[in-house]
PDB file of C-alpha atoms and ligand atoms in Angstrom:
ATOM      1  CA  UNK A   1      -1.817  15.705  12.022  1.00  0.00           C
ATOM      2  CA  UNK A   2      -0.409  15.276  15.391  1.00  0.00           C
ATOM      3  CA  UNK A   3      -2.922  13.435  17.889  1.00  0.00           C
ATOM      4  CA  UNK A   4      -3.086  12.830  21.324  1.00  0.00           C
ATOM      5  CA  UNK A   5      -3.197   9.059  21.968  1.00  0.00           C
ATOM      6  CA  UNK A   6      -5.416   7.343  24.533  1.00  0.00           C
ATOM      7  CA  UNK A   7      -3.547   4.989  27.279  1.00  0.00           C
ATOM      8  CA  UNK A   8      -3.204   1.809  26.367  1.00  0.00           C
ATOM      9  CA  UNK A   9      -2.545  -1.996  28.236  1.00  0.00           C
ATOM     10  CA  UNK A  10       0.633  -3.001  27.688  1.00  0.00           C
ATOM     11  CA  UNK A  11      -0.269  -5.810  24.922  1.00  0.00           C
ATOM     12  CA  UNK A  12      -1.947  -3.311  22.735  1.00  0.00           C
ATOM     13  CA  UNK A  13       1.004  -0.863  23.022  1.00  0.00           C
ATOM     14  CA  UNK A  14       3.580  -3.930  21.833  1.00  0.00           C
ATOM     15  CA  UNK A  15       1.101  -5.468  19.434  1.00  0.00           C
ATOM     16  CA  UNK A  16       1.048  -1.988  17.464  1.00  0.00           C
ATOM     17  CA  UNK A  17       5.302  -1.643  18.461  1.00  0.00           C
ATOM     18  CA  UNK A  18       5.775  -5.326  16.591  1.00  0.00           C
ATOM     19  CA  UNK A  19       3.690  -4.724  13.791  1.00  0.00           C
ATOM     20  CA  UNK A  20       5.039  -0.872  12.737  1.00  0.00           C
ATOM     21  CA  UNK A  21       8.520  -2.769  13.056  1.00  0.00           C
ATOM     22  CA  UNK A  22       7.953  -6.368  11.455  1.00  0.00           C
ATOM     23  CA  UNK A  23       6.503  -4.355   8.899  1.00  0.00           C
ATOM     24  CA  UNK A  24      10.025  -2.153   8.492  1.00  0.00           C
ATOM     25  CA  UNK A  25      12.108  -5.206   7.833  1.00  0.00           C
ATOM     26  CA  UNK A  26       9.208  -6.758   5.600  1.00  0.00           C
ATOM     27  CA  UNK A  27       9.622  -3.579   3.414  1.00  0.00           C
ATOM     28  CA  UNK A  28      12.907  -3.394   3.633  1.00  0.00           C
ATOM     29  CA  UNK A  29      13.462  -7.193   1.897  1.00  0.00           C
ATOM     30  CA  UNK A  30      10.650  -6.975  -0.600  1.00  0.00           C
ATOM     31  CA  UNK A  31      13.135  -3.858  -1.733  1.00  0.00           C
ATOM     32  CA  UNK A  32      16.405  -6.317  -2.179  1.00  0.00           C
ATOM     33  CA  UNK A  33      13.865  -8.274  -3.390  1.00  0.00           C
ATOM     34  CA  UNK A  34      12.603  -5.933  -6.530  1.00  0.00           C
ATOM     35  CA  UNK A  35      16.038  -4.673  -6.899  1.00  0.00           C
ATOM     36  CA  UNK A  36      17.946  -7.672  -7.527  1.00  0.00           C
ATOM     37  CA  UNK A  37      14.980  -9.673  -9.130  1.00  0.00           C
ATOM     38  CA  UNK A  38      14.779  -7.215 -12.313  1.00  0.00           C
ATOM     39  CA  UNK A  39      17.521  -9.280 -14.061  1.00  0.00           C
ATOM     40  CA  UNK A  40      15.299 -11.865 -14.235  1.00  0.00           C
ATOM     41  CA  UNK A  41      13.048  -9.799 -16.430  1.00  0.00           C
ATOM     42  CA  UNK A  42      13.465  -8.776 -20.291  1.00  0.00           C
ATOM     43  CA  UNK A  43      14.688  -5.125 -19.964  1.00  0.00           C
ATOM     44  CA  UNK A  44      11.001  -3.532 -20.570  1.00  0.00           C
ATOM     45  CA  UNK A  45       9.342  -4.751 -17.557  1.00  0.00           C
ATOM     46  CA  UNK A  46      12.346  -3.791 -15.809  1.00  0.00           C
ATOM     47  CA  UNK A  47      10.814  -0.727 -15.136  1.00  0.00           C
ATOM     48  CA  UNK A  48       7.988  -2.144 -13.445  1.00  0.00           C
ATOM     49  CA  UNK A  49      10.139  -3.846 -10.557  1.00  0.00           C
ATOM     50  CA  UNK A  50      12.069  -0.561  -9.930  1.00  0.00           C
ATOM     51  CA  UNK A  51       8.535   1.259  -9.336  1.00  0.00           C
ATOM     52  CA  UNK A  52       8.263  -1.438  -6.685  1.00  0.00           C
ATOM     53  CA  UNK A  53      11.055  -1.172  -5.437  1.00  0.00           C
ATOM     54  CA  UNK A  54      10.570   2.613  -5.052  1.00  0.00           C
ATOM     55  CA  UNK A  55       7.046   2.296  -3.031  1.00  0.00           C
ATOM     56  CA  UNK A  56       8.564  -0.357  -0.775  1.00  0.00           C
ATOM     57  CA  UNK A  57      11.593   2.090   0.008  1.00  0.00           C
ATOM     58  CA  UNK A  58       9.224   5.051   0.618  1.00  0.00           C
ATOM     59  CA  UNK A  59       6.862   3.197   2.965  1.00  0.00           C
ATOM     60  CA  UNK A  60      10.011   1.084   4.666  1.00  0.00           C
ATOM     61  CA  UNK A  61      10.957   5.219   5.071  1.00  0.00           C
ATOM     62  CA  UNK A  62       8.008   5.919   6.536  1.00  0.00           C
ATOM     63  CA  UNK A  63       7.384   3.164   9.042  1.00  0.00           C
ATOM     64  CA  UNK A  64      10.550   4.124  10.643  1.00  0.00           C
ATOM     65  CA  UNK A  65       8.878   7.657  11.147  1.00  0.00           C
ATOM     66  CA  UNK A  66       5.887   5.989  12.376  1.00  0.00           C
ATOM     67  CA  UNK A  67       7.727   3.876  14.832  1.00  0.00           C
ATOM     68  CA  UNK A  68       9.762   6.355  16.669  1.00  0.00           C
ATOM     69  CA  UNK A  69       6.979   8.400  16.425  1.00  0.00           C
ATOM     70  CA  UNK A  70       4.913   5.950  18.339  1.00  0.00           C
ATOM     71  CA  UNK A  71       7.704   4.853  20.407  1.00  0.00           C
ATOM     72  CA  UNK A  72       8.062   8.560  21.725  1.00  0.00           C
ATOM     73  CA  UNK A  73       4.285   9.254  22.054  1.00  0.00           C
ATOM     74  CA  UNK A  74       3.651   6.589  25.068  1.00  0.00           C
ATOM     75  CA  UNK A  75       5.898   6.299  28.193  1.00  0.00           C
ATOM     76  CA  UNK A  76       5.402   3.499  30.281  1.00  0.00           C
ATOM     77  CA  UNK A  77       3.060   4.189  33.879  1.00  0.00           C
ATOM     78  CA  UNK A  78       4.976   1.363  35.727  1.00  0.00           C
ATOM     79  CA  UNK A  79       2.543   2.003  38.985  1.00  0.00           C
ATOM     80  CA  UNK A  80      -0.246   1.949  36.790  1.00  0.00           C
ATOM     81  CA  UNK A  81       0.984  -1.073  34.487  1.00  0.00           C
ATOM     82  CA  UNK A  82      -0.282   1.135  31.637  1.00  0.00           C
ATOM     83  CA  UNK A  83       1.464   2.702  28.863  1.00  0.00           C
ATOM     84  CA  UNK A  84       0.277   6.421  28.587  1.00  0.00           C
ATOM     85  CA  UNK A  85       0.573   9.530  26.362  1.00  0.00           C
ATOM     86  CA  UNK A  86       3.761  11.360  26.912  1.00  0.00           C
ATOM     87  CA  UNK A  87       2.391  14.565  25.631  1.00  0.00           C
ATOM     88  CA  UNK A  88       4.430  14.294  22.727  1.00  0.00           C
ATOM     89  CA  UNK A  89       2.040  13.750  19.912  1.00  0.00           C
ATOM     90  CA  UNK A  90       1.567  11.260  17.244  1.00  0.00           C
ATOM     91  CA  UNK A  91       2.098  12.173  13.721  1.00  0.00           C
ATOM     92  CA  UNK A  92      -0.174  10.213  11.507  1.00  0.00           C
ATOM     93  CA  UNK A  93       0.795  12.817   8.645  1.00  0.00           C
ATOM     94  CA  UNK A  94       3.607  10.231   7.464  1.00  0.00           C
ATOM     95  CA  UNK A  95       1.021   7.839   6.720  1.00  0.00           C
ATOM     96  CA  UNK A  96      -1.248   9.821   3.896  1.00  0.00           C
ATOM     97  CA  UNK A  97       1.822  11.466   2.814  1.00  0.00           C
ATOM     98  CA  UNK A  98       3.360   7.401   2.574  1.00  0.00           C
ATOM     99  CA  UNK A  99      -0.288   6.720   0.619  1.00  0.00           C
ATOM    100  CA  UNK A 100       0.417  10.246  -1.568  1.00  0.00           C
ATOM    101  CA  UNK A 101       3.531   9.346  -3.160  1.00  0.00           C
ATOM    102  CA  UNK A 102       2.985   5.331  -3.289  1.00  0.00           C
ATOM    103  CA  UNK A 103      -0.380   5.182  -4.212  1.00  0.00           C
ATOM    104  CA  UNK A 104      -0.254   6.803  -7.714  1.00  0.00           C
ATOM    105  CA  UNK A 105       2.994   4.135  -7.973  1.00  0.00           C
ATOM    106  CA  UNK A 106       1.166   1.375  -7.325  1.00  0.00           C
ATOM    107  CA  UNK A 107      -1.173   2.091 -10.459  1.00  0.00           C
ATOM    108  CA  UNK A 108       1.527   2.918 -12.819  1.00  0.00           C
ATOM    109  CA  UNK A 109       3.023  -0.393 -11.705  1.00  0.00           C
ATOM    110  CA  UNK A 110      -0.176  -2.709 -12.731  1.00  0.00           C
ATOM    111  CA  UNK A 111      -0.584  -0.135 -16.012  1.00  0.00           C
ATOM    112  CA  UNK A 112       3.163  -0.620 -16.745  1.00  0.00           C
ATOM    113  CA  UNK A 113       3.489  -4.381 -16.542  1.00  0.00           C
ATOM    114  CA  UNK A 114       0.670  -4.725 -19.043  1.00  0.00           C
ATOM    115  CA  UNK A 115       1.871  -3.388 -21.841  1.00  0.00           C
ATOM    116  CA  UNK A 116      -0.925  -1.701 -23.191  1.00  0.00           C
ATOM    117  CA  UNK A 117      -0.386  -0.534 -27.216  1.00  0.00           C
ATOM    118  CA  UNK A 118       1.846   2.678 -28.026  1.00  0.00           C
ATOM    119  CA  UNK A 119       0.402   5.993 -26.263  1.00  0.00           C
ATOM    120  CA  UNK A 120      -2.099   4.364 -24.194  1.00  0.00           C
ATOM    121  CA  UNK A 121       0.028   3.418 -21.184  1.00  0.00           C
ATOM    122  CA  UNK A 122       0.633   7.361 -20.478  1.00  0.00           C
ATOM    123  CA  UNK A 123      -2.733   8.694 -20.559  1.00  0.00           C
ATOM    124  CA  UNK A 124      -4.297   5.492 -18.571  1.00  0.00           C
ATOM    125  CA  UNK A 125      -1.372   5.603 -15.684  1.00  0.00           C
ATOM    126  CA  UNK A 126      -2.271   9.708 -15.612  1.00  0.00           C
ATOM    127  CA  UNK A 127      -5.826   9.181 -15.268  1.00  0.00           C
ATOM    128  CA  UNK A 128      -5.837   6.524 -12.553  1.00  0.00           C
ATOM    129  CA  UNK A 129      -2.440   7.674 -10.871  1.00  0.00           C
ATOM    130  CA  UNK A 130      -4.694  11.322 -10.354  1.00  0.00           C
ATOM    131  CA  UNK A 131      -7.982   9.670  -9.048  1.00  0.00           C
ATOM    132  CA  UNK A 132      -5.351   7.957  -6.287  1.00  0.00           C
ATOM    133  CA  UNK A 133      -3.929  10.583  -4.878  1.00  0.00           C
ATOM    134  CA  UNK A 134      -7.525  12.347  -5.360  1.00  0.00           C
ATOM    135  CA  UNK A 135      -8.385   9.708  -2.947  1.00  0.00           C
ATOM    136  CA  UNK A 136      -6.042  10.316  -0.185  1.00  0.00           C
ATOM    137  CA  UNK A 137      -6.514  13.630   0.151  1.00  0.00           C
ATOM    138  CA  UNK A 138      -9.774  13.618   0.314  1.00  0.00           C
ATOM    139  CA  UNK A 139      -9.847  11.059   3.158  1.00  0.00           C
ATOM    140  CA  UNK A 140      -7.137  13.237   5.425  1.00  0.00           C
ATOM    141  CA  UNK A 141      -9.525  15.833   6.604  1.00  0.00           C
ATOM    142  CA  UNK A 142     -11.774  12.796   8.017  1.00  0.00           C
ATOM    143  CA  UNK A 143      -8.442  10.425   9.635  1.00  0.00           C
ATOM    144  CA  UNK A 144      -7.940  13.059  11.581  1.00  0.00           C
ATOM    145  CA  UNK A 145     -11.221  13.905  12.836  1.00  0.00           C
ATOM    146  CA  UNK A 146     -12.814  12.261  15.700  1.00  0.00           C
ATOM    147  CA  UNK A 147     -16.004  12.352  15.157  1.00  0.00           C
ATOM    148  CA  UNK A 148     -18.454   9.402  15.005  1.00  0.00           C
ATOM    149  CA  UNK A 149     -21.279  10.462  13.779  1.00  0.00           C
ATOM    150  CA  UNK A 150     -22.044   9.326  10.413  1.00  0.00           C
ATOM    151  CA  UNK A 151     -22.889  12.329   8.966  1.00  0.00           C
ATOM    152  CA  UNK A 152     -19.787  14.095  11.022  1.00  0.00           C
ATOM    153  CA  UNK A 153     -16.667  15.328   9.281  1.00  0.00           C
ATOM    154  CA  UNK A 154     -15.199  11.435   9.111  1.00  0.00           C
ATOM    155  CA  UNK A 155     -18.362  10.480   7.317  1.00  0.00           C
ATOM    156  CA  UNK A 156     -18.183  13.314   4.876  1.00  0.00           C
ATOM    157  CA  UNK A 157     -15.057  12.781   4.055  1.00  0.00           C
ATOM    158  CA  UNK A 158     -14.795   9.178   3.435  1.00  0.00           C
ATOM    159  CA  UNK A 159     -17.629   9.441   1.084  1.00  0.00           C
ATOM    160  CA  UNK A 160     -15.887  12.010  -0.669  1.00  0.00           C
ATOM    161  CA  UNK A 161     -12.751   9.995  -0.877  1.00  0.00           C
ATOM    162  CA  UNK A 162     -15.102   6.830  -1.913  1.00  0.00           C
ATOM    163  CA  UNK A 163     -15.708   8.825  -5.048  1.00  0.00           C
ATOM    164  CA  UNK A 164     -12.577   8.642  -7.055  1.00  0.00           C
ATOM    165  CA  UNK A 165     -11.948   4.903  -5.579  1.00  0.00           C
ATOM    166  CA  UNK A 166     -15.189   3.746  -7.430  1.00  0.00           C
ATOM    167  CA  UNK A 167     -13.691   5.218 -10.481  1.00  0.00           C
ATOM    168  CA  UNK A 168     -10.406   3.334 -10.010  1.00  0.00           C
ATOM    169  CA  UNK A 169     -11.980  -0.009  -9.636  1.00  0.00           C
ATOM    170  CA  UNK A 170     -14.501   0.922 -12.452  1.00  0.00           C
ATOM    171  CA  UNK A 171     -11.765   1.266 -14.486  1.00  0.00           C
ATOM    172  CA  UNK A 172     -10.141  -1.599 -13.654  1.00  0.00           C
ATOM    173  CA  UNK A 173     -12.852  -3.995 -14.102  1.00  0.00           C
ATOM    174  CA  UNK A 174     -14.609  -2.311 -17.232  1.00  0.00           C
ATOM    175  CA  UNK A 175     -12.186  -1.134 -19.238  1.00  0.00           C
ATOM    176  CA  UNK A 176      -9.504  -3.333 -18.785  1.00  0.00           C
ATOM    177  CA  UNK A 177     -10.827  -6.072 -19.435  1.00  0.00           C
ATOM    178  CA  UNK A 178     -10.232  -6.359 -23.157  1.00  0.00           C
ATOM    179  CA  UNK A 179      -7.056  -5.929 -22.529  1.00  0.00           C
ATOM    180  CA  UNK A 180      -6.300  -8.873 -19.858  1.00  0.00           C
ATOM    181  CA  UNK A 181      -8.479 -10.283 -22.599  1.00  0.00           C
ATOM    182  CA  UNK A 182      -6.039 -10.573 -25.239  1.00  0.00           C
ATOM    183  CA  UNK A 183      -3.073 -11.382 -23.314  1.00  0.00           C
ATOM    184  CA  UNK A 184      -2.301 -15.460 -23.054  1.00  0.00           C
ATOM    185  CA  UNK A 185      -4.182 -17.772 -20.473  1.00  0.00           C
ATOM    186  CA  UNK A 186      -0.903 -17.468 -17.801  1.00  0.00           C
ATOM    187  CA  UNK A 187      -1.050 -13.981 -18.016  1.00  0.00           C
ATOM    188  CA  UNK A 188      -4.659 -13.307 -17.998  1.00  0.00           C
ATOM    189  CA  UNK A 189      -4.915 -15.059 -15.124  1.00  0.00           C
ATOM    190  CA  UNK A 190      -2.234 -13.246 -13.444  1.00  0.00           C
ATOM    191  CA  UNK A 191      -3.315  -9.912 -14.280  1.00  0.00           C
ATOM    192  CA  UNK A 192      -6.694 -11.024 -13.264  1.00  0.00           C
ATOM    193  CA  UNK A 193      -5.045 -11.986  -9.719  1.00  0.00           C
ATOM    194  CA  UNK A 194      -3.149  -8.810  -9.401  1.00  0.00           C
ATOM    195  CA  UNK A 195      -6.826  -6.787 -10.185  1.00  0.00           C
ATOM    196  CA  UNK A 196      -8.151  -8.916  -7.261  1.00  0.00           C
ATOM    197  CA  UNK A 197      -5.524  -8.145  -4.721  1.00  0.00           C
ATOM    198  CA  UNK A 198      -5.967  -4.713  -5.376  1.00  0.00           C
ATOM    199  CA  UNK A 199      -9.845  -4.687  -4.862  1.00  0.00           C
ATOM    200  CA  UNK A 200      -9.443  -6.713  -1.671  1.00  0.00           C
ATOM    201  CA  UNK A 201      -6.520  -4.994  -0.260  1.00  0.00           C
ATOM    202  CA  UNK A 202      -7.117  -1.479  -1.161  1.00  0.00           C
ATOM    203  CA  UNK A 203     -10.708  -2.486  -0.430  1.00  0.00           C
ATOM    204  CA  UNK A 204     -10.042  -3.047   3.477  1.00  0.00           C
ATOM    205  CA  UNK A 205      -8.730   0.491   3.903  1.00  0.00           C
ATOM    206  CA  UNK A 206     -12.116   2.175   4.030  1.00  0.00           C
ATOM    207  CA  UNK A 207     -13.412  -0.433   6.568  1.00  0.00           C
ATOM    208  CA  UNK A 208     -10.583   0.305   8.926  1.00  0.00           C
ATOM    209  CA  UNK A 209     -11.129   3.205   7.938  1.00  0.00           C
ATOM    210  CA  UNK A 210     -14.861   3.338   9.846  1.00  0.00           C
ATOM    211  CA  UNK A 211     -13.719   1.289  12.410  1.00  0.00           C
ATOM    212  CA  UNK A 212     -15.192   4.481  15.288  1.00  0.00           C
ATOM    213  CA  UNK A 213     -18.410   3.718  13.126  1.00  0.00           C
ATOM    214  CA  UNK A 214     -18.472  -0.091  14.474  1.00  0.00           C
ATOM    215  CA  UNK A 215     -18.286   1.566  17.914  1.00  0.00           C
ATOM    216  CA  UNK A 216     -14.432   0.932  18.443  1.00  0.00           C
ATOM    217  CA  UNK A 217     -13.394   4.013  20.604  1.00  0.00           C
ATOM    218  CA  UNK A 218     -10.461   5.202  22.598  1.00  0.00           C
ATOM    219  CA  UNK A 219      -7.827   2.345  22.651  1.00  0.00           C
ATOM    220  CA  UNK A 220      -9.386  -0.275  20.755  1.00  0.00           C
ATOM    221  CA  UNK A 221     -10.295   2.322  18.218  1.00  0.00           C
ATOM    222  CA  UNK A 222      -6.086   3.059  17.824  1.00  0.00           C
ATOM    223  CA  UNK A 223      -4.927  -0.345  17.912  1.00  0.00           C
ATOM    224  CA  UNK A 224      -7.655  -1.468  15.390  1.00  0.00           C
ATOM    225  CA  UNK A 225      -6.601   1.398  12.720  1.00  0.00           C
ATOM    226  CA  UNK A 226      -3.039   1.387  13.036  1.00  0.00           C
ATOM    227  CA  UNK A 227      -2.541  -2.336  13.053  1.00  0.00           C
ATOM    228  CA  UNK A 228      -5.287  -2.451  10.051  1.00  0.00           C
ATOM    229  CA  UNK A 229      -3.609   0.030   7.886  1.00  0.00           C
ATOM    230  CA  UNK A 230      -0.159  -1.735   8.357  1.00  0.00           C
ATOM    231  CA  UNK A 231      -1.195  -5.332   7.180  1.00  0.00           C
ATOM    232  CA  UNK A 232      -3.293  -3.675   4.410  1.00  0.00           C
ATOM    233  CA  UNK A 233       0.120  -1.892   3.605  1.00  0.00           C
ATOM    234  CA  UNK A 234       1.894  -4.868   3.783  1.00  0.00           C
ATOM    235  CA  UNK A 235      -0.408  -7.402   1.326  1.00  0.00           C
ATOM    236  CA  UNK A 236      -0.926  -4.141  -1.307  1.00  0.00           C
ATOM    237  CA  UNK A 237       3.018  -3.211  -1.406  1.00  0.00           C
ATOM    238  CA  UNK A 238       5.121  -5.768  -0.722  1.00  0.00           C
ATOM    239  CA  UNK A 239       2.598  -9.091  -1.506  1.00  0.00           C
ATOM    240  CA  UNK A 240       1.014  -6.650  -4.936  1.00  0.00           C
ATOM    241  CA  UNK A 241       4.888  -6.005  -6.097  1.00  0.00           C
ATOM    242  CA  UNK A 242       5.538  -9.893  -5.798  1.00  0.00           C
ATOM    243  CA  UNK A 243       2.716 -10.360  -7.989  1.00  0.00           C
ATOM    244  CA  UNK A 244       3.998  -7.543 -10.703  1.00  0.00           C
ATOM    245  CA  UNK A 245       7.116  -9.469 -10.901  1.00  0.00           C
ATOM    246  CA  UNK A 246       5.220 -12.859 -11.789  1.00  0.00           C
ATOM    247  CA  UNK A 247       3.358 -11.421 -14.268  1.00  0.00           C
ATOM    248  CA  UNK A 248       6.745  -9.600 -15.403  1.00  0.00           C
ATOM    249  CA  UNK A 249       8.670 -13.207 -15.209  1.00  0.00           C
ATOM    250  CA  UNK A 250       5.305 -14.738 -17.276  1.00  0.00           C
ATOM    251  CA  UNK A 251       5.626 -12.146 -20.051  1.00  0.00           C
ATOM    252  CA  UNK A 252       9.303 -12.185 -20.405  1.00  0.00           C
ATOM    253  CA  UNK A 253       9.109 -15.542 -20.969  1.00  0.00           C
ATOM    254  CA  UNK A 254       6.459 -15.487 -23.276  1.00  0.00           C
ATOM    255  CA  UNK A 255       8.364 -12.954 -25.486  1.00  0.00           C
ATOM    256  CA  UNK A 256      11.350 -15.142 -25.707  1.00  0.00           C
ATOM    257  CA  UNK A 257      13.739 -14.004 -22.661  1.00  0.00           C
ATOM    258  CA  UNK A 258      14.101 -16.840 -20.351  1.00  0.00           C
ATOM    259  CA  UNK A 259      16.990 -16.149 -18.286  1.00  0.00           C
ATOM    260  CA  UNK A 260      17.128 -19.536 -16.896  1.00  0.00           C
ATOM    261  CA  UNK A 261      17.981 -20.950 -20.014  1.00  0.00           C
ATOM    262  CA  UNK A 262      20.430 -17.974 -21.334  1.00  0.00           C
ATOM    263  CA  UNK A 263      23.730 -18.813 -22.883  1.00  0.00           C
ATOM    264  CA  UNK A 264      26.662 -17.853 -20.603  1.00  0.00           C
ATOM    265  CA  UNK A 265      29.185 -16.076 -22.525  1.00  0.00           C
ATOM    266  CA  UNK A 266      32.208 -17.509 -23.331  1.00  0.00           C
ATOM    267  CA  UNK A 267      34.410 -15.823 -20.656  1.00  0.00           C
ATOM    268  CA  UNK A 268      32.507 -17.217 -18.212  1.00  0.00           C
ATOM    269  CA  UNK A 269      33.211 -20.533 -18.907  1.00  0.00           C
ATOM    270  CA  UNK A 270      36.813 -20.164 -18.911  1.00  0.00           C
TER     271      UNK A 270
HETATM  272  C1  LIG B 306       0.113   1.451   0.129  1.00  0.00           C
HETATM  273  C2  LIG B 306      -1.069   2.124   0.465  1.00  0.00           C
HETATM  274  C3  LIG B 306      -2.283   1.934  -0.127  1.00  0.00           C
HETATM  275  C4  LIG B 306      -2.493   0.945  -1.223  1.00  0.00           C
HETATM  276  C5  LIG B 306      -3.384   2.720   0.367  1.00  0.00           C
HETATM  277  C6  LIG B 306      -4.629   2.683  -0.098  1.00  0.00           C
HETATM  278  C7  LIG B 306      -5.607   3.501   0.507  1.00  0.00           C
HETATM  279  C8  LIG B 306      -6.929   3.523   0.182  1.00  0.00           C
HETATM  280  C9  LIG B 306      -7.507   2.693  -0.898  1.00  0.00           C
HETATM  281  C10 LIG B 306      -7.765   4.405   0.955  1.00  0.00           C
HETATM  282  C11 LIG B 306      -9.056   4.649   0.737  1.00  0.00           C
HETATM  283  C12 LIG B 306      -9.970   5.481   1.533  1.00  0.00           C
HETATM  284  C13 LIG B 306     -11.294   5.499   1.121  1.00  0.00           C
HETATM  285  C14 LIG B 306     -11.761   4.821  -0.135  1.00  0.00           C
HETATM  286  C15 LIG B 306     -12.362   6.185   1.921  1.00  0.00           C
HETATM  287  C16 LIG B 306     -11.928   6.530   3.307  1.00  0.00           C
HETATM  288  C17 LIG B 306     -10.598   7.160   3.338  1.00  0.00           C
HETATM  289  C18 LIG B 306      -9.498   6.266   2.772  1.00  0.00           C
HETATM  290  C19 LIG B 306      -8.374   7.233   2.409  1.00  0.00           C
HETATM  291  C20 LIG B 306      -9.042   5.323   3.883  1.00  0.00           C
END
C-alpha cells in the first residue's frame, strides 16, 4: 500500500536511511556467504544453503525498493530543518510481498536441514510453508490501516494473522521434538537453537507490529516499525541462515564428509 509519511527530524529520517541500507549490504554478504559456503557441506544439505541464499537475495532485492522508495518519499524542509513528505508515497507493499515469498523459505530451510525420514519432509515443509504465508496475508489488511483502536481493523487483523503463527510454533515445539530428539547431542542442540531464534525473532514482529497500540503515533510510530521490522529481518534471514549452515556443517560431519580433512586429488599436488 502506498502511505503518506508524517515529517520527521532529521535523525529519525537517517536512522531509518542507515538501517534500510546497512541492511542491503548485510543481505547482500550473507548471500556470498550461503553461496560459496555450500562446498563445505555433503551434497544433501546443499540444498538447504541455496534456500538461504535465495531469501537473502529476495529481501537484499527488496530493501533496495524500500530504500529508494523512502529516499523519494521525504525531501528535505531546509527552513524548517525537517525532512517532510514529498507527496510521493511510500510503498510498504515490498515488504509483505519480501515476507510472502521468504517466509514459506525460511520453513522449508529448518524442515530441510533436518532430515526428517523418506516422505515426511514434503508434507511437513507444505503444511508449515502454507500457515506462513497464511500469516502474512492476513496481517496486510491491518499494516496498512491506521487505526488504534484495539478492536479496529489493525487489531482484527493481527489476531487473525496470530492464528496460523500459533500453529507454526505449535508445531515446532510439539511435534518436532522427537525428531531433534533422535538426532546426536551437537545437533540437537543446534536444531534446538535454530527453533529458538525463530520463536524470538519471528516472535518480535507482532510487537512491532502493535507498536500504535503502545501509543507510538505519527513519527515515532514510523521510525519504530520500519527500523523494528529491518533488525527482525536481519537476525531471522541472514543470523537464522548462519545457523542452517552450522547445523548443515554438524551433520555433514557426522555422516562422514569433513571437507577439512578431504584428500586433494592427485593433480593438485603436482
Ligand atoms: C524474513 C521475514 C520474516 C521472518 C517475517 C516474519 C513475520 C511474522 C512472523 C509476522 C507476524 C505477524 C503476526 C503474527 C501478527 C501481526 C501481523 C504480522 C504479519 C506482523
Amino acid at each position: 500500500m502506498l502511505q503518506e509519511l508524517p515529517s520527521l527530524t532529521p535523525g529519525q529520517y537517517s536512522l531509518v536511511y542507515n538501517m534500510f541500507s546497512f541492511t542491503i549490504a548485510t543481505m547482500g554478504a550473507a548471500f556470498v556467504f550461503f553461496v560459496l559456503a555450500q562446498k563445505n557441506l555433503a551434497p544433501k544439505y546443499r540444498i538447504s544453503m541455496m534456500v538461504s541464499a535465495l531469501v537473502v537475495l529476495i529481501a537484499g532485492y527488496h530493501y533496495f525498493r524500500i530504500f529508494n522508495s523512502w529516499e523519494h518519499a521525504y525531501t528535505l524542509n531546509q527552513a524548517a530543518g525537517m525532512y517532510e513528505f514529498s507527496g510521493e508515497p511510500f510503498n510498504d507493499a515490498y515488504r509483505y510481498v519480501d515476507w510472502l515469498l521468504t517466509v514459506p523459505l525460511l520453513v522449508v530451510e529448518l524442515v530441510l536441514v533436518m532430515d526428517l525420514p523418506k516422505g515426511e519432509s514434503g508434507p511437513l515443509a507444505g503444511k508449515l510453508g502454507f500457515a506462513a504465508a497464511l500469516m502474512i496475508v492476513l496481517g496486510y489488511p491491518g499494516e496498512v490501516s491506521t487505526s488504534t483502536e484495539l478492536f479496529g481493523t489493525r487489531g482484527l487483523w493481527g489476531f487473525l494473522s496470530t492464528l496460523p503463527f500459533v500453529y507454526i510454533l505449535y508445531v515446532l515445539f510439539t511435534g518436532l521434538g522427537d525428531v531433534i530428539q533422535q538426532q546426536s547431542k551437537r545437533v540437537s542442540t543446534l536444531l534446538g537453537n535454530a527453533r529458538l531464534l525463530l520463536l524470538f525473532t519471528w516472535g518480535f514482529y507482532p510487537i512491532v507490529y502493535m507498536a500504535p497500540f503502545f501509543g507510538w503515533t505519527g513519527a515515532s510510530s514510523t521510525v519504530v516499525i520500519q527500523v523494528g521490522y529491518t533488525l527482525a529481518d536481519i537476525f531471522a534471514k541472514a543470523g537464522y541462515g548462519v545457523l542452517i549452515y552450522s547445523i548443515a556443517k554438524a551433520k555433514s560431519e557426522e555422516e562422514g564428509y569433513n571437507v577439512d580433512k578431504m584428500v586433494q586429488p592427485a593433480s593438485a599436488e603436482a
